[in-house]
Amino acid sequence: MTEDIIRTSHGPVRGERTGTGVRFLGIPYARPPIGPLRFAAPVPPEPWAEVLDARVYGPTAQRRPFAETTTIPEPCVPGESTLNLNVFTPVGAAGQAGLPVLVRIHGGGFVAGCSASPWYDGTAFNRDGVVLVPLGYRLGIEGFLHLEDSPDNRGVLDWIAALRWVRENIAAFGGDPDKVTVAGQSAGGGAVQTLLATPAAAGLFRAAISASGAVMRPQGPEFAATVSEFFTARTGVPATAAALRGLTDEEILALQDELHAPGSDRDALPMLVLAPFADGALIPEPVPDALIVGAAGQDIPLMTGCTAHEFNAVAEGETGRTLTDEIFRAPVLALAESRASRDLPTWIYQFDWTVIAPAFEGLARHCIDLPFAFDLLGAEGVDKALGEAPPSTSPTPCTRPGSPSSATSTPALTGPPLLHGAARDTHLEHRVPHGARPAPLRTEDLAGYGDLTTVAAPRRRRPGVSSSKTAGPRRRRGGGRAPEADRPPAGESVLGAEQR
């Protein structure tokens, strides 16, 4: 096999060279979920002998955009083989196993989104020696509605199938199957939390990043059953695979719209009605309970956080701010503090840089951290979402926890992010002054060597912008935990900022 033709366990695939690596797009990790497999657990793909052309993105489960205008450009690619993934690997990495791997699960409220966005390109990760694997999965009714005659949480089963594919195949692309970090943002962040609470996913990844993660609250078999009953009451269609299997994509989406339509009759339902839930089997108990009260995920280093104003613009005044606090920030702090109280390796961050785009000027809103995390500020749609000429994110060295990165640095990530021991003096909000340049998230530092790291870059101070310190656990290039001397003291403040 050559560098751009790799043999997987199911057959050879041909990739396409980029400036920093080789990308393999639309590789199937399971058979197309059609016919009898539409609402079934994922099944490994049929082997193939001829080289599979993996130079274009594969079909997406998303059949229409999340909305008429979305922050992230996520195309709809037609086709049946929607259970596919992409592999971005550095130049010369194929056959040289040992690189860290970042498996990424996209957001979209569990009803939309895809892995084919230009915002999810792996060029910068490859530059920094990381293999990136974005994956697709079943959405909405097909992925998460409780059906009497089908396995629950089919989307979760898809994530596990993809992680098993990575475990079996990533070495051929230069990745180390023992250095896998699973990451996601928004619904993808909720997916990461769900996987931490799913025993069947144990051993498939060694670190986790939940960015702006959201899960169904409350969740449990009784709530899933209530959603199914509500679905039938509203649509007149039984919540069974037998009744749904033969419907077209358009008909399924129409039923989904009926389920989501506002009305007093849905006031008692969770906000996310089509999402992972505790079914008592695959997911034994509600994810928040499993992570905060139970022992789930305690052996996995976790980095979690959110932007400062996630949903502030969704509604006016205090209502929008309350949504941000209830859906994102309060759960982040609850999870981080619980893990810290048990001395579990945990990092917490808040992304504070505010956009200059007119529609959302002055807000660090939902999704705007992604172009910085992927170091893709020139990608399609970024200028529209962030404003023209967003700050550069060239890589910079890591800094010691609690030390100034530079006398002129202004971090977008407030800290200290590493918690050992109970967090105290916590506050919910801190804003970097509008117009301040953010520090980058260096891509290699998010990819599962051992400790997960946040960094800040030296930046020229602007008038009226004060200098600041950066906190973050230092990653050792040889892997493993950072020395004890490099960790913040137990009980250090989570954000240590004045609430505004």
XYZ file of C-alpha atoms in Angstrom:
500
model
C 0.000 0.000 0.000
C 1.160 3.578 -0.692
C 0.685 6.573 1.583
C -2.575 7.547 -0.099
C -3.905 3.968 -0.366
C -4.490 2.250 2.976
C -5.819 -1.243 3.593
C -8.485 -1.307 6.311
C -9.949 -4.426 7.882
C -12.765 -4.300 5.298
C -10.845 -3.242 2.195
C -8.434 -0.694 0.706
C -9.240 3.029 0.525
C -7.669 5.796 -1.547
C -7.184 9.215 0.019
C -6.194 12.655 -1.180
C -3.066 14.564 -0.221
C -3.387 17.963 1.432
C -0.787 20.508 2.455
C -0.136 18.791 5.785
C -1.328 15.229 5.321
C -3.644 12.814 3.562
C -7.415 12.785 3.999
C -9.659 9.760 3.581
C -13.325 10.717 3.376
C -16.555 8.748 3.704
C -15.060 5.447 4.877
C -17.962 3.182 5.931
C -17.723 1.834 9.480
C -21.109 0.075 9.219
C -23.521 -1.038 6.525
C -26.016 1.500 5.171
C -28.917 1.846 7.648
C -31.651 1.073 5.144
C -34.417 -1.517 4.886
C -34.305 -3.898 7.870
C -31.193 -2.103 9.200
C -32.828 1.340 9.319
C -33.726 1.043 13.012
C -31.366 -1.804 13.899
C -28.013 -1.807 15.659
C -25.149 -0.992 13.269
C -23.672 -3.951 11.390
C -20.035 -4.051 10.186
C -19.687 -3.205 6.484
C -19.400 -5.837 3.806
C -15.759 -6.344 2.791
C -14.633 -4.946 -0.566
C -11.706 -5.958 -2.786
C -11.318 -2.997 -5.142
C -9.822 0.249 -3.890
C -12.596 2.476 -2.499
C -12.359 6.088 -3.634
C -12.283 8.081 -0.380
C -11.541 11.496 -1.863
C -15.026 12.991 -1.478
C -17.261 13.248 1.568
C -19.683 10.402 2.083
C -23.465 10.632 2.500
C -24.748 12.449 5.570
C -27.591 11.462 7.884
C -28.594 15.121 7.786
C -31.162 15.464 4.990
C -31.772 19.174 5.525
C -29.893 21.916 7.392
C -30.657 22.609 11.034
C -32.101 25.975 9.993
C -32.241 28.253 6.977
C -29.133 30.017 8.259
C -26.662 28.197 10.511
C -23.419 29.292 12.129
C -21.534 26.208 10.947
C -21.732 25.303 7.249
C -22.770 21.642 7.286
C -23.803 20.292 3.879
C -26.352 17.601 3.153
C -24.758 14.877 1.030
C -27.266 12.428 -0.510
C -26.785 8.689 -0.373
C -27.530 5.609 1.714
C -24.172 4.831 3.372
C -24.470 7.472 6.073
C -22.554 5.552 8.742
C -19.142 6.705 7.608
C -16.169 8.597 8.974
C -13.238 10.656 7.746
C -9.573 10.196 8.603
C -7.088 13.063 8.352
C -3.546 11.807 8.919
C -0.200 13.658 8.790
C 2.239 13.311 5.915
C 4.357 10.204 6.337
C 2.248 8.831 9.208
C 0.683 5.869 7.387
C 2.179 2.644 8.668
C 4.023 4.491 11.437
C 1.641 3.881 14.329
C 2.058 5.997 17.424
C 0.350 9.355 16.840
C -2.447 10.601 19.109
C -5.951 10.340 17.690
C -8.872 12.727 18.118
C -12.264 11.200 17.307
C -14.842 13.947 16.897
C -18.639 13.805 17.167
C -20.493 16.719 15.579
C -23.291 18.757 17.135
C -26.712 19.730 15.831
C -29.101 18.981 18.681
C -29.000 15.250 17.805
C -31.307 16.010 14.861
C -28.920 17.733 12.415
C -25.255 18.364 11.647
C -22.670 16.319 9.798
C -18.955 15.523 9.683
C -18.472 17.045 6.203
C -18.175 20.674 7.294
C -15.160 22.746 6.196
C -14.925 23.735 9.866
C -14.008 20.117 10.722
C -11.054 19.789 8.352
C -8.012 18.143 9.895
C -5.279 20.214 8.266
C -4.119 21.938 11.463
C -4.314 18.766 13.521
C -2.139 17.003 10.960
C 0.317 19.899 11.082
C 0.656 19.264 14.811
C 1.035 15.497 14.504
C -2.502 14.427 15.361
C -4.807 12.044 13.465
C -8.348 13.456 13.298
C -11.435 11.258 12.812
C -14.811 13.065 12.455
C -17.747 10.643 12.263
C -21.380 10.633 11.159
C -24.278 8.924 12.935
C -28.043 8.480 12.759
C -30.042 11.507 13.826
C -33.481 12.377 15.149
C -36.169 9.714 14.957
C -33.875 7.179 13.318
C -31.188 7.625 15.937
C -32.962 8.325 19.213
C -36.745 7.848 19.329
C -37.684 4.978 21.649
C -39.347 2.282 19.522
C -40.981 -0.803 20.970
C -39.470 -3.160 18.410
C -35.936 -1.749 18.036
C -32.818 -1.257 20.140
C -32.721 2.034 22.014
C -30.095 4.726 21.478
C -29.201 3.672 17.961
C -27.113 6.810 17.505
C -25.058 5.867 20.552
C -24.543 2.393 19.095
C -23.258 4.140 15.962
C -20.656 6.080 17.988
C -19.492 2.872 19.627
C -19.268 1.100 16.257
C -17.154 3.963 14.899
C -14.858 3.859 17.945
C -14.442 0.114 17.480
C -13.516 0.747 13.836
C -10.912 3.234 15.031
C -9.581 0.728 17.543
C -9.189 -1.864 14.803
C -7.936 0.302 11.940
C -6.310 3.527 13.059
C -2.803 2.080 13.314
C -2.756 1.671 9.522
C -3.225 5.460 9.286
C -0.428 6.198 11.750
C -2.568 6.531 14.871
C -2.130 4.797 18.196
C -5.320 2.954 19.239
C -4.253 3.434 22.850
C -4.050 7.228 22.470
C -7.614 8.008 21.446
C -9.414 11.090 22.745
C -13.123 11.428 21.981
C -14.338 15.002 21.602
C -17.471 16.859 20.625
C -19.209 20.214 20.817
C -22.839 20.990 21.684
C -24.756 17.752 21.041
C -21.341 16.246 20.339
C -20.247 17.323 23.810
C -23.339 15.619 25.176
C -22.355 12.555 23.183
C -18.977 12.535 24.914
C -20.623 12.687 28.333
C -22.969 9.889 27.281
C -20.084 7.684 26.192
C -18.409 8.230 29.568
C -21.556 6.783 31.159
C -21.876 3.872 28.684
C -20.086 0.679 29.800
C -19.990 -0.691 26.231
C -17.667 2.199 25.284
C -15.134 1.381 27.996
C -11.637 0.826 26.660
C -12.311 2.546 23.332
C -10.850 5.924 24.345
C -8.559 7.170 27.059
C -9.481 10.874 27.350
C -12.505 13.055 26.652
C -13.335 16.648 25.683
C -16.906 17.887 26.130
C -17.266 21.391 24.687
C -20.583 23.149 25.319
C -22.062 19.725 25.972
C -25.802 19.266 26.416
C -27.750 16.124 27.330
C -31.433 15.303 27.777
C -32.618 16.532 31.192
C -34.365 14.734 32.749
C -33.634 11.430 31.114
C -34.630 7.880 31.813
C -36.799 5.089 30.397
C -39.968 6.732 31.658
C -39.223 10.005 29.856
C -38.293 8.198 26.641
C -41.560 6.261 26.825
C -43.447 9.521 27.393
C -41.827 11.036 24.300
C -42.853 7.994 22.241
C -46.442 8.204 23.487
C -46.468 11.915 22.734
C -45.102 11.202 19.248
C -47.967 8.821 18.510
C -50.560 11.145 20.005
C -49.397 14.033 17.869
C -48.723 12.226 14.597
C -51.102 9.269 14.711
C -48.188 6.983 13.767
C -47.190 4.137 16.118
C -43.722 4.497 17.589
C -42.472 1.276 16.031
C -39.906 0.404 13.418
C -42.576 -1.554 11.583
C -44.634 1.613 11.123
C -41.693 3.887 10.265
C -39.331 1.711 8.233
C -41.020 2.233 4.877
C -41.401 6.012 5.134
C -39.352 8.368 3.003
C -36.815 10.758 4.507
C -39.220 13.627 3.859
C -42.034 11.825 5.667
C -39.788 11.089 8.650
C -38.761 14.753 8.812
C -42.401 15.850 8.647
C -43.198 13.626 11.640
C -40.177 15.045 13.433
C -41.486 18.559 12.832
C -44.822 17.599 14.349
C -43.036 16.212 17.391
C -41.048 19.415 17.862
C -43.877 21.867 17.193
C -44.556 24.151 20.171
C -47.631 23.668 22.282
C -48.804 23.395 25.856
C -49.076 19.639 25.476
C -45.274 19.286 25.331
C -44.467 21.449 28.341
C -43.746 18.412 30.510
C -41.247 16.957 28.032
C -37.478 17.475 28.098
C -36.120 20.223 25.851
C -34.205 17.607 23.854
C -36.841 15.003 23.031
C -34.732 13.139 20.451
C -31.466 12.539 22.255
C -29.585 9.813 24.143
C -31.398 8.643 27.252
C -30.859 6.199 30.072
C -32.496 3.030 28.801
C -31.378 0.865 31.727
C -29.268 -1.358 29.488
C -26.832 0.341 27.090
C -26.931 3.491 29.262
C -27.676 2.103 32.734
C -28.539 5.362 34.523
C -29.086 9.026 33.658
C -25.829 10.503 32.400
C -25.669 13.452 34.849
C -26.246 11.076 37.772
C -23.703 8.580 36.488
C -21.001 11.244 36.118
C -21.719 13.480 39.102
C -22.953 11.012 41.732
C -21.831 7.664 40.332
C -18.460 6.282 39.326
C -18.845 6.531 35.535
C -15.873 7.956 33.683
C -13.693 8.281 36.743
C -10.757 6.617 35.003
C -10.922 9.029 32.028
C -9.274 12.487 32.023
C -11.930 15.031 31.058
C -11.778 18.561 29.723
C -15.080 20.423 29.727
C -16.253 23.984 29.297
C -18.333 26.384 27.265
C -18.432 29.850 25.782
C -19.385 32.805 27.952
C -22.683 33.619 26.235
C -23.815 30.350 24.638
C -27.552 31.034 24.228
C -27.748 34.626 25.478
C -29.001 35.769 22.077
C -31.703 33.093 21.812
C -34.026 35.166 23.979
C -33.962 38.720 25.256
C -32.450 39.879 28.533
C -32.238 37.592 31.521
C -34.114 34.805 29.734
C -31.260 34.253 27.292
C -28.675 34.407 30.029
C -30.684 31.964 32.111
C -30.745 29.518 29.199
C -26.956 29.733 28.964
C -26.528 29.121 32.674
C -29.060 26.298 32.973
C -28.176 24.378 29.814
C -24.405 24.801 29.748
C -22.582 26.596 32.520
C -24.212 25.248 35.651
C -23.912 21.623 34.415
C -20.250 22.231 33.483
C -19.469 23.493 36.972
C -21.450 20.714 38.661
C -19.580 18.058 36.698
C -16.175 19.665 37.225
C -16.671 20.227 40.933
C -17.906 16.671 41.479
C -14.872 15.228 39.731
C -12.535 17.622 41.507
C -13.911 16.602 44.894
C -12.814 13.052 44.072
C -9.405 14.152 42.741
C -10.242 12.976 39.227
C -8.186 14.522 36.371
C -10.430 17.333 35.176
C -9.935 20.527 33.182
C -12.496 23.311 32.902
C -12.411 26.297 30.583
C -14.542 29.210 29.465
C -14.133 30.769 26.009
C -14.539 34.518 26.431
C -13.537 36.157 23.158
C -16.460 38.070 21.693
C -17.336 38.329 18.019
C -17.289 41.499 15.973
C -19.866 40.306 13.441
C -22.731 42.852 13.559
C -25.546 40.403 14.321
C -23.901 39.101 17.516
C -21.319 41.746 18.354
C -19.992 41.518 21.891
C -21.038 37.902 22.477
C -18.979 34.768 22.952
C -21.855 32.736 21.601
C -22.491 29.093 20.802
C -20.105 27.514 18.262
C -17.696 30.437 17.793
C -14.885 28.576 19.565
C -14.749 25.887 16.870
C -12.670 27.762 14.253
C -10.099 28.443 16.976
C -10.057 24.821 18.165
C -9.518 23.630 14.587
C -7.270 26.598 13.695
C -9.376 27.232 10.596
C -10.099 30.939 10.769
C -9.975 31.163 6.998
C -12.605 28.475 6.456
C -15.917 29.083 4.706
C -18.373 31.025 6.841
C -15.960 31.992 9.620
C -15.839 35.678 8.707
C -19.644 35.784 8.683
C -19.852 34.142 12.109
C -16.972 35.950 13.808
C -16.494 39.139 11.820
C -13.794 40.115 9.380
C -10.131 39.414 10.143
C -10.458 37.335 13.319
C -7.167 36.995 15.240
C -4.509 34.517 14.184
C -4.106 31.187 15.932
C -0.551 30.209 15.111
C 0.787 27.539 17.505
C 2.637 28.667 20.601
C 4.363 26.869 23.453
C 2.460 25.641 26.460
C 2.674 27.594 29.662
C 3.132 26.412 33.211
C -0.038 26.300 35.302
C -0.655 29.617 36.944
C 2.213 31.406 35.218
C 1.937 34.383 32.882
C 2.365 33.327 29.278
C 3.586 36.822 28.521
C 3.260 40.290 29.864
C 1.154 41.069 26.812
C -1.090 38.043 26.567
C -4.865 38.123 26.673
C -6.289 34.598 26.889
C -9.693 33.694 25.557
C -9.779 30.751 27.913
C -10.147 31.752 31.543
C -8.765 29.413 34.122
C -7.242 27.774 35.979
C -8.753 24.828 34.147
C -7.229 21.933 36.096
C -9.073 21.024 39.253
C -7.575 18.796 41.925
C -9.666 18.854 45.066
C -12.871 20.750 45.609
C -13.314 23.946 43.659
C -14.312 26.994 45.638
C -15.030 30.685 45.061
C -16.583 29.790 41.727
C -18.346 32.373 39.609
C -20.461 31.927 36.544
C -19.255 34.645 34.223
C -16.141 36.492 33.160
C -15.725 38.456 29.950
C -12.532 39.430 28.239
C -13.067 43.078 27.188
C -14.639 43.335 23.750
C -12.061 43.414 20.981
C -9.399 41.526 22.935
C -7.450 39.032 20.891
C -7.949 35.445 22.054
C -5.237 32.899 22.520
C -5.379 29.761 20.394
C -6.292 26.272 21.373
C -3.235 24.483 20.074
C -4.593 21.464 18.300
C -1.992 18.923 19.377
C -2.613 19.821 22.999
C -6.229 18.656 22.792
C -5.509 15.218 21.451
C -4.984 12.761 24.232
C -1.286 12.357 25.026
C -2.082 12.038 28.673
C -2.940 15.391 30.148
C -5.136 17.732 28.137
C -3.791 21.251 27.857
C -4.994 24.741 27.167
C -2.528 27.409 26.128
C -2.356 31.121 25.541
C -0.302 32.921 22.936
C 1.624 36.137 23.457
C -0.388 38.934 21.867
C 0.198 42.643 21.546
C -1.919 44.421 24.089
C -4.599 46.725 22.784
C -5.486 49.969 24.561
C -7.797 49.276 27.464
C -7.085 45.527 27.553
C -5.330 44.359 30.672
C -2.766 41.597 30.736
C -3.775 38.304 32.264
C -2.439 34.999 33.447
C -3.015 31.681 31.781
C -3.519 28.455 33.641
C -3.283 25.012 32.140
C -1.688 21.672 32.906
C 1.530 21.179 31.006
C 1.646 18.203 28.676
C 4.793 16.125 28.537
C 5.722 15.088 25.023
C 6.449 11.577 26.168
C 2.856 11.196 27.349
C 1.535 10.513 30.794
C 0.560 12.793 33.634
C 2.364 16.049 34.276
C 4.587 16.134 37.367
C 2.911 17.022 40.646
C 4.796 20.310 40.724
C 3.121 21.317 37.474
C -0.418 21.033 38.813
C -2.454 23.812 40.423
C -3.003 23.400 44.160
C -6.067 21.581 45.422
C -9.111 23.717 45.874
C -8.044 26.434 43.465
C -10.805 28.657 42.071
C -12.530 27.493 38.895
C -12.822 30.841 37.166
C -11.934 33.279 39.900
C -13.671 36.093 38.076
C -16.223 38.598 39.195
C -19.755 37.741 38.160
C -21.279 40.378 35.881
